[in-house]
Amino acid sequence: MAEKCPFCGHQNMAAKQVEYLYRLGERFMMVTDVPCLECEFCGEQYFDAAVLKRIEADFQAIQHTGKQPLRTIRVPVEAYSSL
Ligand SMILES: [Zn+2]
């Protein structure tokens, strides 16, 4: 499975579990423990299409069929120019 990094061409790709932030407009869903391959040189992360489809399907289930997520967090929003 591990190959060259398509972004920088480095050879070492590590299998990791990371946090993934899915966004659709102003709606977000954070998913933990998402499997990916991460380039050990440039840090670019690569996700299987099946993994991303599963996340999108879960987001749709939460938005449209009332599925309850594991937990919900509140996120503050700021404009840099108003700091
Ligand atoms: Zn890379």
PDB file of C-alpha atoms and ligand atoms in Angstrom:
ATOM      1  CA  MET A   1       0.000   0.000   0.000  1.00  0.00           C
ATOM      2  CA  ALA A   2       2.793   2.450   0.878  1.00  0.00           C
ATOM      3  CA  GLU A   3       4.256   4.091  -2.211  1.00  0.00           C
ATOM      4  CA  LYS A   4       5.864   7.374  -3.120  1.00  0.00           C
ATOM      5  CA  CYS A   5       4.253  10.592  -1.945  1.00  0.00           C
ATOM      6  CA  PRO A   6       2.416  11.974  -5.016  1.00  0.00           C
ATOM      7  CA  PHE A   7       2.996  15.507  -3.671  1.00  0.00           C
ATOM      8  CA  CYS A   8       6.764  15.577  -2.988  1.00  0.00           C
ATOM      9  CA  GLY A   9       7.974  12.176  -4.241  1.00  0.00           C
ATOM     10  CA  HIS A  10       9.393  11.082  -0.864  1.00  0.00           C
ATOM     11  CA  GLN A  11       9.478   7.299  -0.329  1.00  0.00           C
ATOM     12  CA  ASN A  12       8.439   6.945   3.304  1.00  0.00           C
ATOM     13  CA  MET A  13       4.690   6.863   3.829  1.00  0.00           C
ATOM     14  CA  ALA A  14       3.455   5.951   7.317  1.00  0.00           C
ATOM     15  CA  ALA A  15       0.062   4.417   8.138  1.00  0.00           C
ATOM     16  CA  LYS A  16      -1.552   6.639  10.766  1.00  0.00           C
ATOM     17  CA  GLN A  17      -4.839   7.392  12.450  1.00  0.00           C
ATOM     18  CA  VAL A  18      -5.607  11.093  12.429  1.00  0.00           C
ATOM     19  CA  GLU A  19      -8.319  13.647  13.086  1.00  0.00           C
ATOM     20  CA  TYR A  20     -10.258  14.619   9.960  1.00  0.00           C
ATOM     21  CA  LEU A  21     -12.377  17.744   9.663  1.00  0.00           C
ATOM     22  CA  TYR A  22     -15.222  17.334   7.182  1.00  0.00           C
ATOM     23  CA  ARG A  23     -16.828  20.576   6.015  1.00  0.00           C
ATOM     24  CA  LEU A  24     -19.906  21.327   3.953  1.00  0.00           C
ATOM     25  CA  GLY A  25     -20.642  25.063   3.843  1.00  0.00           C
ATOM     26  CA  GLU A  26     -20.826  26.174   7.490  1.00  0.00           C
ATOM     27  CA  ARG A  27     -21.405  22.689   8.826  1.00  0.00           C
ATOM     28  CA  PHE A  28     -18.482  20.725  10.186  1.00  0.00           C
ATOM     29  CA  MET A  29     -17.931  17.229  11.480  1.00  0.00           C
ATOM     30  CA  MET A  30     -14.772  16.152  13.233  1.00  0.00           C
ATOM     31  CA  VAL A  31     -13.889  12.476  12.963  1.00  0.00           C
ATOM     32  CA  THR A  32     -11.172  10.930  15.112  1.00  0.00           C
ATOM     33  CA  ASP A  33      -9.114   7.786  14.439  1.00  0.00           C
ATOM     34  CA  VAL A  34      -9.354   8.119  10.648  1.00  0.00           C
ATOM     35  CA  PRO A  35      -6.874   5.838   8.845  1.00  0.00           C
ATOM     36  CA  CYS A  36      -4.589   7.522   6.328  1.00  0.00           C
ATOM     37  CA  LEU A  37      -1.133   7.399   4.813  1.00  0.00           C
ATOM     38  CA  GLU A  38       1.039  10.328   5.841  1.00  0.00           C
ATOM     39  CA  CYS A  39       4.237  11.386   4.086  1.00  0.00           C
ATOM     40  CA  GLU A  40       7.040  11.444   6.639  1.00  0.00           C
ATOM     41  CA  PHE A  41       8.758  14.239   4.726  1.00  0.00           C
ATOM     42  CA  CYS A  42       6.108  16.824   3.791  1.00  0.00           C
ATOM     43  CA  GLY A  43       3.259  15.658   6.057  1.00  0.00           C
ATOM     44  CA  GLU A  44       0.721  15.399   3.235  1.00  0.00           C
ATOM     45  CA  GLN A  45      -2.074  12.989   4.180  1.00  0.00           C
ATOM     46  CA  TYR A  46      -3.809  10.569   1.810  1.00  0.00           C
ATOM     47  CA  PHE A  47      -7.197   9.003   2.503  1.00  0.00           C
ATOM     48  CA  ASP A  48      -8.848   6.103   0.686  1.00  0.00           C
ATOM     49  CA  ALA A  49     -11.928   7.134  -1.283  1.00  0.00           C
ATOM     50  CA  ALA A  50     -13.890   4.482   0.669  1.00  0.00           C
ATOM     51  CA  VAL A  51     -12.880   6.155   3.949  1.00  0.00           C
ATOM     52  CA  LEU A  52     -14.010   9.594   2.748  1.00  0.00           C
ATOM     53  CA  LYS A  53     -17.284   8.182   1.414  1.00  0.00           C
ATOM     54  CA  ARG A  54     -18.001   6.578   4.769  1.00  0.00           C
ATOM     55  CA  ILE A  55     -17.403   9.898   6.547  1.00  0.00           C
ATOM     56  CA  GLU A  56     -19.658  11.728   4.091  1.00  0.00           C
ATOM     57  CA  ALA A  57     -22.410   9.116   4.526  1.00  0.00           C
ATOM     58  CA  ASP A  58     -22.235   9.523   8.306  1.00  0.00           C
ATOM     59  CA  PHE A  59     -22.403  13.323   7.970  1.00  0.00           C
ATOM     60  CA  GLN A  60     -25.533  12.951   5.811  1.00  0.00           C
ATOM     61  CA  ALA A  61     -27.069  10.571   8.370  1.00  0.00           C
ATOM     62  CA  ILE A  62     -26.504  13.108  11.158  1.00  0.00           C
ATOM     63  CA  GLN A  63     -27.881  15.988   9.073  1.00  0.00           C
ATOM     64  CA  HIS A  64     -30.881  14.255   7.522  1.00  0.00           C
ATOM     65  CA  THR A  65     -31.882  11.156   9.478  1.00  0.00           C
ATOM     66  CA  GLY A  66     -31.285  12.469  12.987  1.00  0.00           C
ATOM     67  CA  LYS A  67     -28.428  10.132  13.797  1.00  0.00           C
ATOM     68  CA  GLN A  68     -26.780  11.204  17.060  1.00  0.00           C
ATOM     69  CA  PRO A  69     -23.019  11.769  16.869  1.00  0.00           C
ATOM     70  CA  LEU A  70     -20.713  10.440  19.566  1.00  0.00           C
ATOM     71  CA  ARG A  71     -20.528  13.961  21.009  1.00  0.00           C
ATOM     72  CA  THR A  72     -20.894  17.585  19.924  1.00  0.00           C
ATOM     73  CA  ILE A  73     -18.519  20.491  20.586  1.00  0.00           C
ATOM     74  CA  ARG A  74     -19.011  24.259  20.273  1.00  0.00           C
ATOM     75  CA  VAL A  75     -16.469  26.182  18.219  1.00  0.00           C
ATOM     76  CA  PRO A  76     -15.774  29.917  18.755  1.00  0.00           C
ATOM     77  CA  VAL A  77     -15.505  32.069  15.611  1.00  0.00           C
ATOM     78  CA  GLU A  78     -13.391  35.235  15.345  1.00  0.00           C
ATOM     79  CA  ALA A  79     -12.429  37.669  12.575  1.00  0.00           C
ATOM     80  CA  TYR A  80      -8.707  38.374  12.673  1.00  0.00           C
ATOM     81  CA  SER A  81      -9.346  42.085  11.904  1.00  0.00           C
ATOM     82  CA  SER A  82     -11.487  42.398  15.046  1.00  0.00           C
ATOM     83  CA  LEU A  83      -8.914  40.914  17.442  1.00  0.00           C
TER      84      LEU A  83
HETATM   85 ZN    ZN B   1       5.450  14.160   0.678  1.00  0.00          ZN
END
